[in-house]
Amino acid sequence: MMESFAVGVTTGTIHDIETLMQHRFKLWSEVSTRGADEILARIPAYTEWLRAGIEKGCVTPFIARSQGTVAGSGCVWIRDVEPKLGLSRFEEGYLMAMYTEQHFRRQGVASAILQAAIAYLRERGVERMTLHSSDFGRPLYEKFGFGDTTEMRLNLK
Ligand SMILES: CC(C)(COP(=O)(O)OP(=O)(O)OC[C@H]1O[C@@H](n2cnc3c(N)ncnc32)[C@H](O)[C@@H]1OP(=O)(O)O)[C@@H](O)C(=O)NCCC(=O)NCCS
């Protein structure tokens, strides 16, 4: 019989910065084609950005734990958008940095984080949630009803 698996999700604080930093490093290492040196070099700036966002209150981390062990994490960034049709408040919840530790995958960890993040945004009256998906994340987000948008991108350097 399969052992039962319970995962709890809580909002994180500045004290979780080390975990979030490690997860960001692992995430980039798994999904990016950039080299390890470039990834490592970008981590301090990312950590400072995260710290500032948490302190200002616009970035909220979510930490998933199973029996006290960190299983995964993700962050929600509530950011301003221009006045748009269909939105009464000009902000969106941007989901980012979703990462599940390898040996906890396919056990509902990211789903639990996503559920908590959606509830958090709803409670705050945020009307839209967006994200950029990796290939790994796409089936998860589709399961929750996320759809494609028309975003395009041009790199200028
Ligand atoms: C994407 C990621 C966060 C998913 O984490 P997870 O905890 O394994 O996800 P869940 O167990 O909650 O999966 C929920 C559903 O998503 C889908 N899914 C998740 N991983 C999948 C995979 N490898 N292949 C196909 N479907 C997958 C399934 O529908 C799954 O439900 P099911 O197991 O009942 O079929 C994890 O694979 C990861 O950290 N990947 C590397 C970093 C990354 O790409 N992060 C996302 C950035 S946008």
Coordinates of C-alpha atoms and ligand atoms in Angstrom, one line a residue:
M1 CA 0.0 0.0 0.0
M2 CA 1.2 3.5 -0.8
E3 CA 2.2 5.6 2.2
S4 CA -0.1 8.5 2.7
F5 CA 1.4 11.9 1.8
A6 CA 0.4 15.1 3.5
V7 CA 1.7 18.4 2.4
G8 CA 1.0 21.7 4.1
V9 CA 1.5 25.1 2.5
T10 CA 2.2 28.3 4.4
T11 CA 3.1 31.8 3.3
G12 CA 6.8 32.5 3.7
T13 CA 8.7 35.4 5.1
I14 CA 12.2 36.9 4.7
H15 CA 13.4 34.0 6.8
D16 CA 12.7 31.6 3.9
I17 CA 15.0 33.5 1.6
E18 CA 17.7 30.8 1.6
T19 CA 15.2 28.1 0.5
L20 CA 13.8 30.4 -2.2
M21 CA 17.3 31.2 -3.4
Q22 CA 18.2 27.5 -3.6
H23 CA 14.9 26.7 -5.4
R24 CA 15.6 29.5 -7.9
F25 CA 19.0 28.1 -8.6
K26 CA 17.7 24.6 -9.1
L27 CA 14.8 25.8 -11.3
W28 CA 17.1 27.8 -13.6
S29 CA 19.5 24.8 -13.7
E30 CA 16.7 22.5 -14.8
V31 CA 14.8 24.7 -17.3
S32 CA 17.3 27.2 -18.7
T33 CA 19.8 26.5 -21.5
R34 CA 22.2 29.1 -19.9
G35 CA 25.4 27.8 -18.3
A36 CA 25.9 27.3 -14.6
D37 CA 28.3 30.3 -14.3
E38 CA 25.7 32.7 -15.7
I39 CA 23.0 31.2 -13.5
L40 CA 25.2 31.5 -10.4
A41 CA 26.1 35.1 -11.2
R42 CA 22.5 36.1 -11.4
I43 CA 21.5 34.6 -8.0
P44 CA 22.6 37.6 -5.8
A45 CA 20.5 40.1 -7.8
Y46 CA 17.5 37.8 -7.8
T47 CA 17.8 37.3 -4.0
E48 CA 18.0 41.1 -3.4
W49 CA 15.0 41.6 -5.7
L50 CA 13.1 39.0 -3.8
R51 CA 14.1 40.4 -0.4
A52 CA 12.9 43.9 -1.4
G53 CA 9.6 42.6 -2.8
I54 CA 8.9 40.6 0.4
E55 CA 9.7 43.6 2.5
K56 CA 7.5 45.9 0.5
G57 CA 4.7 43.3 0.6
C58 CA 4.3 42.9 -3.2
V59 CA 5.9 39.5 -3.3
T60 CA 4.5 36.6 -1.2
P61 CA 6.3 33.3 -1.0
F62 CA 4.5 30.0 -0.4
I63 CA 6.4 27.1 1.1
A64 CA 5.2 23.5 1.0
R65 CA 6.3 21.2 3.7
S66 CA 5.8 17.5 4.3
Q67 CA 6.5 16.4 7.9
G68 CA 8.7 19.5 8.4
T69 CA 10.7 18.9 5.3
V70 CA 10.6 21.6 2.5
A71 CA 9.0 19.9 -0.6
G72 CA 8.6 22.9 -2.8
S73 CA 7.9 26.6 -3.1
G74 CA 6.5 29.3 -5.3
C75 CA 5.9 33.1 -5.2
V76 CA 3.1 35.5 -6.1
W77 CA 4.1 39.0 -7.2
I78 CA 1.2 41.5 -7.2
R79 CA 2.2 44.0 -9.8
D80 CA 0.6 47.1 -11.4
V81 CA -0.7 46.9 -15.0
E82 CA -2.1 49.6 -17.2
P83 CA -5.9 50.2 -17.1
K84 CA -7.4 47.3 -19.0
L85 CA -10.8 46.5 -20.2
G86 CA -12.4 43.9 -17.9
L87 CA -10.4 44.7 -14.8
S88 CA -11.7 47.0 -12.1
R89 CA -8.3 47.1 -10.4
F90 CA -5.2 47.7 -12.4
E91 CA -3.0 44.9 -11.0
E92 CA -2.4 41.3 -11.6
G93 CA -1.0 38.4 -9.6
Y94 CA 2.1 37.0 -11.3
L95 CA 2.9 33.4 -10.3
M96 CA 6.6 32.7 -10.4
A97 CA 9.4 30.5 -9.2
M98 CA 7.4 27.3 -8.8
Y99 CA 9.7 24.5 -7.8
T100 CA 9.2 21.0 -6.3
E101 CA 12.1 19.1 -5.0
Q102 CA 12.8 16.1 -7.3
H103 CA 11.8 13.3 -4.9
F104 CA 8.5 15.1 -4.1
R105 CA 7.3 15.4 -7.7
R106 CA 3.9 14.2 -9.0
Q107 CA 2.5 14.1 -5.4
G108 CA 0.5 17.2 -5.6
V109 CA 3.0 19.7 -4.1
A110 CA 2.9 22.3 -6.8
S111 CA -0.9 21.9 -7.0
A112 CA -1.2 22.6 -3.2
I113 CA 1.0 25.7 -3.7
L114 CA -1.1 26.9 -6.7
Q115 CA -4.3 26.4 -4.8
A116 CA -3.0 28.4 -1.9
A117 CA -1.7 31.2 -4.2
I118 CA -5.1 31.4 -6.0
A119 CA -7.0 31.6 -2.7
Y120 CA -4.5 34.3 -1.5
L121 CA -5.1 36.4 -4.6
R122 CA -8.9 36.0 -4.5
E123 CA -9.0 37.1 -0.8
R124 CA -7.2 40.3 -1.8
G125 CA -9.6 41.0 -4.7
V126 CA -6.9 40.4 -7.4
E127 CA -8.9 39.7 -10.6
R128 CA -6.3 38.1 -12.8
M129 CA -3.4 35.7 -12.5
T130 CA -0.6 35.3 -15.1
L131 CA 2.6 33.3 -15.4
H132 CA 5.2 32.2 -17.9
S133 CA 5.3 28.4 -18.0
S134 CA 8.2 26.1 -18.5
D135 CA 7.6 22.9 -20.4
F136 CA 7.5 21.1 -17.1
G137 CA 4.8 23.4 -15.7
R138 CA 2.5 23.6 -18.6
P139 CA 0.4 20.4 -17.8
L140 CA 0.0 21.6 -14.2
Y141 CA -1.2 25.1 -15.2
E142 CA -3.5 23.7 -17.9
K143 CA -5.1 21.4 -15.2
F144 CA -5.9 24.5 -13.2
G145 CA -7.5 26.3 -16.2
F146 CA -4.7 28.6 -17.3
G147 CA -4.8 29.3 -21.1
D148 CA -2.4 30.8 -23.6
T149 CA -2.3 34.6 -24.2
T150 CA -1.1 36.6 -27.1
E151 CA 2.2 37.8 -25.5
M152 CA 5.1 38.2 -28.0
R153 CA 8.7 39.0 -27.3
L154 CA 11.6 40.7 -29.1
N155 CA 15.1 40.6 -27.5
L156 CA 16.8 44.0 -28.0
K157 CA 20.3 43.0 -27.4
Ligands
LIG1 C1 6.5 21.9 -12.7 C2 6.6 21.4 -11.2 C3 6.7 22.6 -10.3 C4 5.4 20.5 -10.9 O1 5.5 20.1 -9.6 P1 4.8 18.8 -8.9 O2 4.8 19.1 -7.4 O3 5.4 17.6 -9.4 O4 3.3 19.0 -9.5 P2 2.0 18.2 -9.0 O5 2.3 16.9 -8.4 O6 1.2 19.1 -8.3 O7 1.3 17.9 -10.4 C5 0.0 18.3 -10.7 C6 -0.3 17.9 -12.1 O8 0.5 18.6 -13.1 C7 0.7 17.7 -14.2 N1 2.2 17.3 -14.2 C8 3.1 17.7 -13.2 N2 4.3 17.2 -13.6 C9 4.1 16.6 -14.8 C10 5.0 15.9 -15.7 N3 6.3 15.8 -15.4 N4 4.5 15.4 -16.8 C11 3.2 15.5 -17.1 N5 2.3 16.1 -16.3 C12 2.8 16.7 -15.2 C13 -0.1 16.5 -13.9 O9 -1.4 16.7 -14.5 C14 -0.2 16.5 -12.4 O10 -1.3 15.8 -11.9 P3 -1.3 14.2 -11.7 O11 0.1 13.9 -11.1 O12 -2.4 14.0 -10.8 O13 -1.4 13.7 -13.1 C15 7.9 20.5 -11.1 O14 8.0 19.5 -12.1 C16 9.2 21.3 -11.1 O15 9.7 21.9 -10.1 N6 9.8 21.4 -12.4 C17 11.1 22.1 -12.5 C18 11.0 23.6 -12.4 C19 9.8 24.2 -13.2 O16 9.7 23.9 -14.4 N7 9.0 25.0 -12.6 C20 7.9 25.6 -13.2 C21 8.3 27.0 -13.7 S1 6.9 27.7 -14.6

